[in-house]
mmCIF file of N, CA and C in Angstrom:
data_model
loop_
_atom_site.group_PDB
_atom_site.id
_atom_site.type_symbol
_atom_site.label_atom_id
_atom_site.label_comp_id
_atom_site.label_asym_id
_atom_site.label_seq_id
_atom_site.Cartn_x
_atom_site.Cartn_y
_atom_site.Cartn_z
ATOM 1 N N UNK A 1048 0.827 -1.197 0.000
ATOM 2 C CA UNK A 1048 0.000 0.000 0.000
ATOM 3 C C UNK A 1048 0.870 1.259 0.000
ATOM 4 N N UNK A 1049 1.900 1.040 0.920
ATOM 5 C CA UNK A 1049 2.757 2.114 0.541
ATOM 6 C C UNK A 1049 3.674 2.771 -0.521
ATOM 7 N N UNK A 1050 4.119 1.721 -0.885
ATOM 8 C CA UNK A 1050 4.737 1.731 -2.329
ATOM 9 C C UNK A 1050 3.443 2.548 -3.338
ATOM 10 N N UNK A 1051 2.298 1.892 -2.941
ATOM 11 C CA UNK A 1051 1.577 2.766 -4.309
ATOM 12 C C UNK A 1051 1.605 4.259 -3.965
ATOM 13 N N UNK A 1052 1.183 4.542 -2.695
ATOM 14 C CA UNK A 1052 0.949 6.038 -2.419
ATOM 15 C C UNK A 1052 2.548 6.238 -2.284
ATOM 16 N N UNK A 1053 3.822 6.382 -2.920
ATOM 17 C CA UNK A 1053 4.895 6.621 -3.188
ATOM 18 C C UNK A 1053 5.114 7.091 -4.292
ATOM 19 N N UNK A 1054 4.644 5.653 -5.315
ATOM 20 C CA UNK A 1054 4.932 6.321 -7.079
ATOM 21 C C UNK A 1054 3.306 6.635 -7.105
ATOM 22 N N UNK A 1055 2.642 7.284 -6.444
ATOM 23 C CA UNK A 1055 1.779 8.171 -6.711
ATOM 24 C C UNK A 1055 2.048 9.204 -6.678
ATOM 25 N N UNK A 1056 3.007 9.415 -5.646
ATOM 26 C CA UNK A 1056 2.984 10.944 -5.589
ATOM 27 C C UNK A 1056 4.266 11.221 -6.609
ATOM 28 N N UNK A 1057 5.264 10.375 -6.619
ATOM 29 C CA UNK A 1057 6.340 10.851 -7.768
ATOM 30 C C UNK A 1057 5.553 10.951 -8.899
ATOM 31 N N UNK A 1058 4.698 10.298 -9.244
ATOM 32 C CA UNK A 1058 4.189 10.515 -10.577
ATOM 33 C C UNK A 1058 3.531 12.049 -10.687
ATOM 34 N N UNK A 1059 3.103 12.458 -9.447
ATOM 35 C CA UNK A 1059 2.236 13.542 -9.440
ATOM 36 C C UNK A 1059 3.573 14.744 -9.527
ATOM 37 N N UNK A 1060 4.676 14.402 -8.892
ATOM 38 C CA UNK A 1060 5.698 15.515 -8.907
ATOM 39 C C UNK A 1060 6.274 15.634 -10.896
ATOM 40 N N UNK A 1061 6.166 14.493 -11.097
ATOM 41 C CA UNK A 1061 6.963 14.399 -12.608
ATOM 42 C C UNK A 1061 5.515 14.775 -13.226
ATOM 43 N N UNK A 1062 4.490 15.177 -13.323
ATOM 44 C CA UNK A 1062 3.573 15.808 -14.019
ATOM 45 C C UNK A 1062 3.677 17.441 -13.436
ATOM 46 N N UNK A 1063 3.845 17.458 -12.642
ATOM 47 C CA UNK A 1063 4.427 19.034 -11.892
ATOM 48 C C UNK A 1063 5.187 19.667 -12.683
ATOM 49 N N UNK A 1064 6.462 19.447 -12.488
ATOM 50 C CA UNK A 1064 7.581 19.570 -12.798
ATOM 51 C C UNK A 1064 7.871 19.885 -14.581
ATOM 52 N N UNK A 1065 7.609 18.548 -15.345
ATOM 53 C CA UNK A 1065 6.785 18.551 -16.572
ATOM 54 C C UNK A 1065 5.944 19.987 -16.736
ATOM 55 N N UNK A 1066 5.277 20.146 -16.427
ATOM 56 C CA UNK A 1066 3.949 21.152 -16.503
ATOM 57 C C UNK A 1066 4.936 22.616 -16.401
ATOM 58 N N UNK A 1067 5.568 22.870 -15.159
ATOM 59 C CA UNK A 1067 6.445 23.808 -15.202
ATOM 60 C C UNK A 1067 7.685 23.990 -16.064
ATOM 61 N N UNK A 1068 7.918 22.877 -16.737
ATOM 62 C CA UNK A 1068 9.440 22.867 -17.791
ATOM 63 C C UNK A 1068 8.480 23.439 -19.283
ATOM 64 N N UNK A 1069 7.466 23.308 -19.201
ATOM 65 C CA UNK A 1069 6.676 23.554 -20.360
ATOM 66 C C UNK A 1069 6.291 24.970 -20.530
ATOM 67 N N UNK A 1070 5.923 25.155 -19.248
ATOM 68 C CA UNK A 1070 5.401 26.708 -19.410
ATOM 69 C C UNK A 1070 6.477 27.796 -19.763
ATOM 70 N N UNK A 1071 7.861 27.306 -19.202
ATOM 71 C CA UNK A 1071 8.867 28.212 -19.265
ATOM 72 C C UNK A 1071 9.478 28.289 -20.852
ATOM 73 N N UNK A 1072 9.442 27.041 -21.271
ATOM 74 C CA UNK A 1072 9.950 27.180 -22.469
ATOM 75 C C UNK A 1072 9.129 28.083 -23.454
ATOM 76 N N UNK A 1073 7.706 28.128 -23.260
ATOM 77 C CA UNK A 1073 6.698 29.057 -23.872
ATOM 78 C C UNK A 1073 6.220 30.457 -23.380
ATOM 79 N N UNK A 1074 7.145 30.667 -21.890
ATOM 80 C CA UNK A 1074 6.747 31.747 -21.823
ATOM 81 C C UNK A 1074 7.916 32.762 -22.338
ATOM 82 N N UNK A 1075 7.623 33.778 -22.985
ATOM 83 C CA UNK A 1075 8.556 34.723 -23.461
ATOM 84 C C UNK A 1075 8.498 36.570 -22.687
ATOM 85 N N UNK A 1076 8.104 36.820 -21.748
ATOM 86 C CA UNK A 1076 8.417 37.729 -20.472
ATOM 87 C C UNK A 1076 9.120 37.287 -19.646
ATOM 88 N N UNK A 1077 10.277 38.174 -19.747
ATOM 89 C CA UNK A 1077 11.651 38.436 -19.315
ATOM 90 C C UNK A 1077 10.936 38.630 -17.522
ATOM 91 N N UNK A 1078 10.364 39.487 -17.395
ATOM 92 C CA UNK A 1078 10.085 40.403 -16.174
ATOM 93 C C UNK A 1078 9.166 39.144 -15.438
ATOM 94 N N UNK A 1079 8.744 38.635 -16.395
ATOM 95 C CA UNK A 1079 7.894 37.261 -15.076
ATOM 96 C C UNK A 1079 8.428 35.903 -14.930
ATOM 97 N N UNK A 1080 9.822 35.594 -15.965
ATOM 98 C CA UNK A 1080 10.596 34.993 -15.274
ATOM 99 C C UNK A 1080 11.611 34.899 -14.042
ATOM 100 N N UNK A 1081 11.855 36.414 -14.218
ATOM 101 C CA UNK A 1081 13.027 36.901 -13.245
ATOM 102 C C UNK A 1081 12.433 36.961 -11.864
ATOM 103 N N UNK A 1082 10.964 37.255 -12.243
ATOM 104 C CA UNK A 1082 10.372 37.341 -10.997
ATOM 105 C C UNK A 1082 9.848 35.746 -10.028
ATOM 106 N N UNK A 1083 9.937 34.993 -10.983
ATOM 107 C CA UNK A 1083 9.873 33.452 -10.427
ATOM 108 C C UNK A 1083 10.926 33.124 -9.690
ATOM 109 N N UNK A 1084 12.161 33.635 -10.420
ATOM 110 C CA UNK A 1084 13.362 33.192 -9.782
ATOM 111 C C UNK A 1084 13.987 34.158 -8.956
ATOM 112 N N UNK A 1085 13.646 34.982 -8.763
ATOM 113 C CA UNK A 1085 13.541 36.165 -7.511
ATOM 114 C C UNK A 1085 12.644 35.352 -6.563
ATOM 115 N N UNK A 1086 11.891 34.653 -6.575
ATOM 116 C CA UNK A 1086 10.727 34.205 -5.563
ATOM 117 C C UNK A 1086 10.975 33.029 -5.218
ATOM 118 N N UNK A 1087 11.889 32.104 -5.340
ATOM 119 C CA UNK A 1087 12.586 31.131 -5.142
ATOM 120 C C UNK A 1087 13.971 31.506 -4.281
ATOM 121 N N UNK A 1088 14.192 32.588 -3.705
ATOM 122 C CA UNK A 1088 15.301 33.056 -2.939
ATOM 123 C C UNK A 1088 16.012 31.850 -2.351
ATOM 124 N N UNK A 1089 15.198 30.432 -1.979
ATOM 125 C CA UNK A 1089 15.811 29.971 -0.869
ATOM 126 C C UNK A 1089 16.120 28.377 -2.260
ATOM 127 N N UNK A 1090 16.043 28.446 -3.321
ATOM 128 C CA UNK A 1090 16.507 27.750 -4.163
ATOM 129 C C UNK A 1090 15.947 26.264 -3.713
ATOM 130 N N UNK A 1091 14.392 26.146 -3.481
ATOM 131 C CA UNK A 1091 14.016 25.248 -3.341
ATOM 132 C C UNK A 1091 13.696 23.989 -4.832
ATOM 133 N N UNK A 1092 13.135 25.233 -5.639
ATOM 134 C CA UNK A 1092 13.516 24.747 -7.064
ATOM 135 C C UNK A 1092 14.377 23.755 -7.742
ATOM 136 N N UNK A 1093 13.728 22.569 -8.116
ATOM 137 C CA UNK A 1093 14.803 21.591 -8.765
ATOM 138 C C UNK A 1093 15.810 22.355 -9.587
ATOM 139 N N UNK A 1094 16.968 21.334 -9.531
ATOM 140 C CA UNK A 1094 18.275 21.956 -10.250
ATOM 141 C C UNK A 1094 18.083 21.932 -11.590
ATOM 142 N N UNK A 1095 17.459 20.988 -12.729
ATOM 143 C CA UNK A 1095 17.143 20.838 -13.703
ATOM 144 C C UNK A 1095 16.551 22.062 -14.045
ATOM 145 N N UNK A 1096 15.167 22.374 -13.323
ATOM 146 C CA UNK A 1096 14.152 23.506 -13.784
ATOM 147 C C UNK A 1096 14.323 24.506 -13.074
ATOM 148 N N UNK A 1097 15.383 24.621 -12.469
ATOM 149 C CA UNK A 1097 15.952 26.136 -12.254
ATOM 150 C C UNK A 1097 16.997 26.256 -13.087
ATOM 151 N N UNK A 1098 17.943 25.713 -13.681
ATOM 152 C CA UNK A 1098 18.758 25.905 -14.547
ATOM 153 C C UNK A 1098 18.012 26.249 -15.840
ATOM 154 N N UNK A 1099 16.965 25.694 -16.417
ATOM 155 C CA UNK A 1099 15.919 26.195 -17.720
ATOM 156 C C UNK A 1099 15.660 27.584 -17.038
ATOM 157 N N UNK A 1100 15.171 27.688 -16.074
ATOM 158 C CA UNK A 1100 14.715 28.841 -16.251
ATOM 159 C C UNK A 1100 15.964 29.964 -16.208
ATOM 160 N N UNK A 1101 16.985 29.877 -15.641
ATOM 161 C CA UNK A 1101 17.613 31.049 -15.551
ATOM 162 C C UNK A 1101 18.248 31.166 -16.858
ATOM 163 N N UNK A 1102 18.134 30.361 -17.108
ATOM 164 C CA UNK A 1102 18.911 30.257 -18.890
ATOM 165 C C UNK A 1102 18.246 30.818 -19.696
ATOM 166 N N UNK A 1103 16.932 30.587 -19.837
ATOM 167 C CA UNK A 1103 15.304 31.292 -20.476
ATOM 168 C C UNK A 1103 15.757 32.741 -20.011
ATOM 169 N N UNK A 1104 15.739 33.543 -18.807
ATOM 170 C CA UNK A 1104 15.464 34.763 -18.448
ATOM 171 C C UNK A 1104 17.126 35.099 -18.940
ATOM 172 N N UNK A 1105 17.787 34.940 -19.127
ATOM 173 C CA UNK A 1105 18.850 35.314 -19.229
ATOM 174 C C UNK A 1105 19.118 35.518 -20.313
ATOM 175 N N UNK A 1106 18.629 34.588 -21.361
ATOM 176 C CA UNK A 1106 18.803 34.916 -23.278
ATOM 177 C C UNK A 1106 17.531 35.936 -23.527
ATOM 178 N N UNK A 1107 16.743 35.904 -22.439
ATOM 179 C CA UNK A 1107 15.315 37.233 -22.748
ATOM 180 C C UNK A 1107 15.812 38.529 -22.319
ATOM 181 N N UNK A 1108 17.267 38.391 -22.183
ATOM 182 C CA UNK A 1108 17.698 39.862 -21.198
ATOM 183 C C UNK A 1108 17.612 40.328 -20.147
ATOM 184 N N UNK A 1109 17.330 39.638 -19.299
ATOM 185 C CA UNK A 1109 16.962 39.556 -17.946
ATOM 186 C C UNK A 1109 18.818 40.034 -17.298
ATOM 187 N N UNK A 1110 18.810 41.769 -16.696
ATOM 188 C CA UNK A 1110 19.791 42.148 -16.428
ATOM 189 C C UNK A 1110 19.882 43.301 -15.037
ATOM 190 N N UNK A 1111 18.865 42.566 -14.622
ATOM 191 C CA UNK A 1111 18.758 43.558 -13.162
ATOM 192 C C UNK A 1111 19.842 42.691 -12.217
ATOM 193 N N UNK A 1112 20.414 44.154 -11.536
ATOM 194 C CA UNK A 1112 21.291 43.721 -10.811
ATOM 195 C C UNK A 1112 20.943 42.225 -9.341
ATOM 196 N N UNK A 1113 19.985 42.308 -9.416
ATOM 197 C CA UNK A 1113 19.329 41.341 -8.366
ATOM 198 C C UNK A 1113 19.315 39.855 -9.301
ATOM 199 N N UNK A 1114 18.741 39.755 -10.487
ATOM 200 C CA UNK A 1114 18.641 39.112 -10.820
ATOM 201 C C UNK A 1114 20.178 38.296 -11.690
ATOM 202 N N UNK A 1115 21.038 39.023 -11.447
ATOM 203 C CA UNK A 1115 22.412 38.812 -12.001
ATOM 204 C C UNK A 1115 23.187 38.047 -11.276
ATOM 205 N N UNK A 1116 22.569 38.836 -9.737
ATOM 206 C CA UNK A 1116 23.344 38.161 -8.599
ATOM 207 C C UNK A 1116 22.949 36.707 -7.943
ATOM 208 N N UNK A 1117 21.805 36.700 -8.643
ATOM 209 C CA UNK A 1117 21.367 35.251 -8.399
ATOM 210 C C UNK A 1117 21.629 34.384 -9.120
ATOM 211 N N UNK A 1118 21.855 35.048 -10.603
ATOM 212 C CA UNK A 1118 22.345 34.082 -11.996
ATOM 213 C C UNK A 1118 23.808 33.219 -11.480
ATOM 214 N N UNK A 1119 24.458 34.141 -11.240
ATOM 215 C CA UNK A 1119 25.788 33.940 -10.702
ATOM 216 C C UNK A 1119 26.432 33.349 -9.907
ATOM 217 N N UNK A 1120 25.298 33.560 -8.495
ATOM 218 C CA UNK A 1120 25.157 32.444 -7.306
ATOM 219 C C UNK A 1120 24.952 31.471 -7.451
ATOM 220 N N UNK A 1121 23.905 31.425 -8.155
ATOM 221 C CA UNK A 1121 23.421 30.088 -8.356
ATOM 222 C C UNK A 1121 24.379 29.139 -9.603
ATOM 223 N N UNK A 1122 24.885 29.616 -10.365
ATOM 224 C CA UNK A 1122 25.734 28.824 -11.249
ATOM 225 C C UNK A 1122 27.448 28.731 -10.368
ATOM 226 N N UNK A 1123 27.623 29.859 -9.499
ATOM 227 C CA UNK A 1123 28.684 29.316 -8.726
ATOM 228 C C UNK A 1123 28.775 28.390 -7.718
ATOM 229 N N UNK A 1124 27.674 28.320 -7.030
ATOM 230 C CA UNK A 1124 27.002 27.807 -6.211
ATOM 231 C C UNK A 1124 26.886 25.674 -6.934
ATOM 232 N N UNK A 1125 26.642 25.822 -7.862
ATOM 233 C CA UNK A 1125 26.324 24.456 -8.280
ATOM 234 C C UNK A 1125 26.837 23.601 -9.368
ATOM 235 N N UNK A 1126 27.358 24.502 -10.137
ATOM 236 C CA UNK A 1126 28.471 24.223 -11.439
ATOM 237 C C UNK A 1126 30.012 23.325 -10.967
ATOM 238 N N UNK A 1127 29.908 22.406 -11.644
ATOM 239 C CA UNK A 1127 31.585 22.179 -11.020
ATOM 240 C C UNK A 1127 32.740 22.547 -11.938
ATOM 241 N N UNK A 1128 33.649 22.967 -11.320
ATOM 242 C CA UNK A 1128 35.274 23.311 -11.705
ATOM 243 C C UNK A 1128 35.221 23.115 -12.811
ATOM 244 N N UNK A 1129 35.862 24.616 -13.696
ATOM 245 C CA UNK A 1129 35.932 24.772 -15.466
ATOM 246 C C UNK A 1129 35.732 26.219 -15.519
ATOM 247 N N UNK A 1130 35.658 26.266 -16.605
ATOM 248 C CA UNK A 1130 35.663 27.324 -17.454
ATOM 249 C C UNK A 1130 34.389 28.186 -16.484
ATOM 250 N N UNK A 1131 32.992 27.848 -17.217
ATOM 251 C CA UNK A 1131 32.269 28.063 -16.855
ATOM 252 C C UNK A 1131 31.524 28.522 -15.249
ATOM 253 N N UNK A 1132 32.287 27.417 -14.508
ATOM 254 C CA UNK A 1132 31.902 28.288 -13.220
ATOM 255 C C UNK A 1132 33.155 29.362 -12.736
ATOM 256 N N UNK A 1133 34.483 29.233 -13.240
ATOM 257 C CA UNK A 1133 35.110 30.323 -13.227
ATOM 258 C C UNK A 1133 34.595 31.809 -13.670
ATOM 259 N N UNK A 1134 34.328 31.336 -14.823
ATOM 260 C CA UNK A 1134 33.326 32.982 -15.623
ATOM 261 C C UNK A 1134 32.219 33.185 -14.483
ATOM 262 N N UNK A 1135 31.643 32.448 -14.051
ATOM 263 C CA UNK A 1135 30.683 32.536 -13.187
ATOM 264 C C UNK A 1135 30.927 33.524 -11.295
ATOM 265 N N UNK A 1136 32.082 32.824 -11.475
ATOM 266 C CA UNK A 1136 32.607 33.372 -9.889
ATOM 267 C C UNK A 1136 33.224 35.239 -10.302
ATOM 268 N N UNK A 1137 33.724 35.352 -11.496
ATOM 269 C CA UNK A 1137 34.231 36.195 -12.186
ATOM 270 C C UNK A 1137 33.261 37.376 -12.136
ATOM 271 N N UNK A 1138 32.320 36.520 -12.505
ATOM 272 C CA UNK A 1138 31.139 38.197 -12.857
ATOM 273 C C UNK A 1138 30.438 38.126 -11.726
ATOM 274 N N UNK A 1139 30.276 37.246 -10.866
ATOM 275 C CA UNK A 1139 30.005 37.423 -9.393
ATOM 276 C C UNK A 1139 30.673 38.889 -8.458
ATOM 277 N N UNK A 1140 32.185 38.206 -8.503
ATOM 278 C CA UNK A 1140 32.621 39.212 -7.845
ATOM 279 C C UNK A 1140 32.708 40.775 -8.294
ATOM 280 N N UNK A 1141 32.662 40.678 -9.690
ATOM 281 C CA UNK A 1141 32.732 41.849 -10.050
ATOM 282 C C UNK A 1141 31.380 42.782 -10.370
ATOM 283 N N UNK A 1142 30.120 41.790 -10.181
ATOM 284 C CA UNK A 1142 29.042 42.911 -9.477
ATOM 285 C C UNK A 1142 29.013 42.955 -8.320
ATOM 286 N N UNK A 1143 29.660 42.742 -7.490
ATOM 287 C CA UNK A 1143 29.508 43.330 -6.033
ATOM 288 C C UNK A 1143 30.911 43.928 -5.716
ATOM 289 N N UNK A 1144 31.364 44.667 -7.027
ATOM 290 C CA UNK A 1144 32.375 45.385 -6.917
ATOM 291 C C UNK A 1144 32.269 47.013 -6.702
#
């Protein structure tokens, strides 16, 4: 019995999740992505579908200083060793310069 109410509810999270990877790819406002991921402060957000999204708000121009500093955090924060999270730590420090 337990097992079912288990992959019940994963199933219900992977239709979630799904549902939210969808909307982002179709939504094209810059200002109400940034604001999703402004509202996620505490990065509860899966890593998968927070990485779509900041990637989405970020090729939409998404360049407020708040929202830069989270781009940054969050890719320094979770990226491993390379190029990429170097550039990352890079423009980190140098907006809070």
């Amino acid at each position: 019995m337990y097992e079912a109410e288990v992959n019940a509810d994963i199933g219900m999270w992977r239709d979630v999740l799904s549902s939210f990877d969808k909307a982002v790819e179709e939504c094209s406002d810059v200002d109400m992505l940034v604001r999703c991921l402004l509202e996620d402060d505490l990065w509860y957000m899966p890593f998968d579908s927070r990485m779509k999204l900041i990637e989405k708000a970020k090729s939409l121009g998404g360049c407020s200083l708040e929202f830069l500093a989270d781009y940054y955090s969050f890719k320094a924060a979770f990226l491993d060793l390379g190029k990429e999270y170097d550039d990352a730590v890079i423009k980190l420090d140098e907006l809070f310069q």
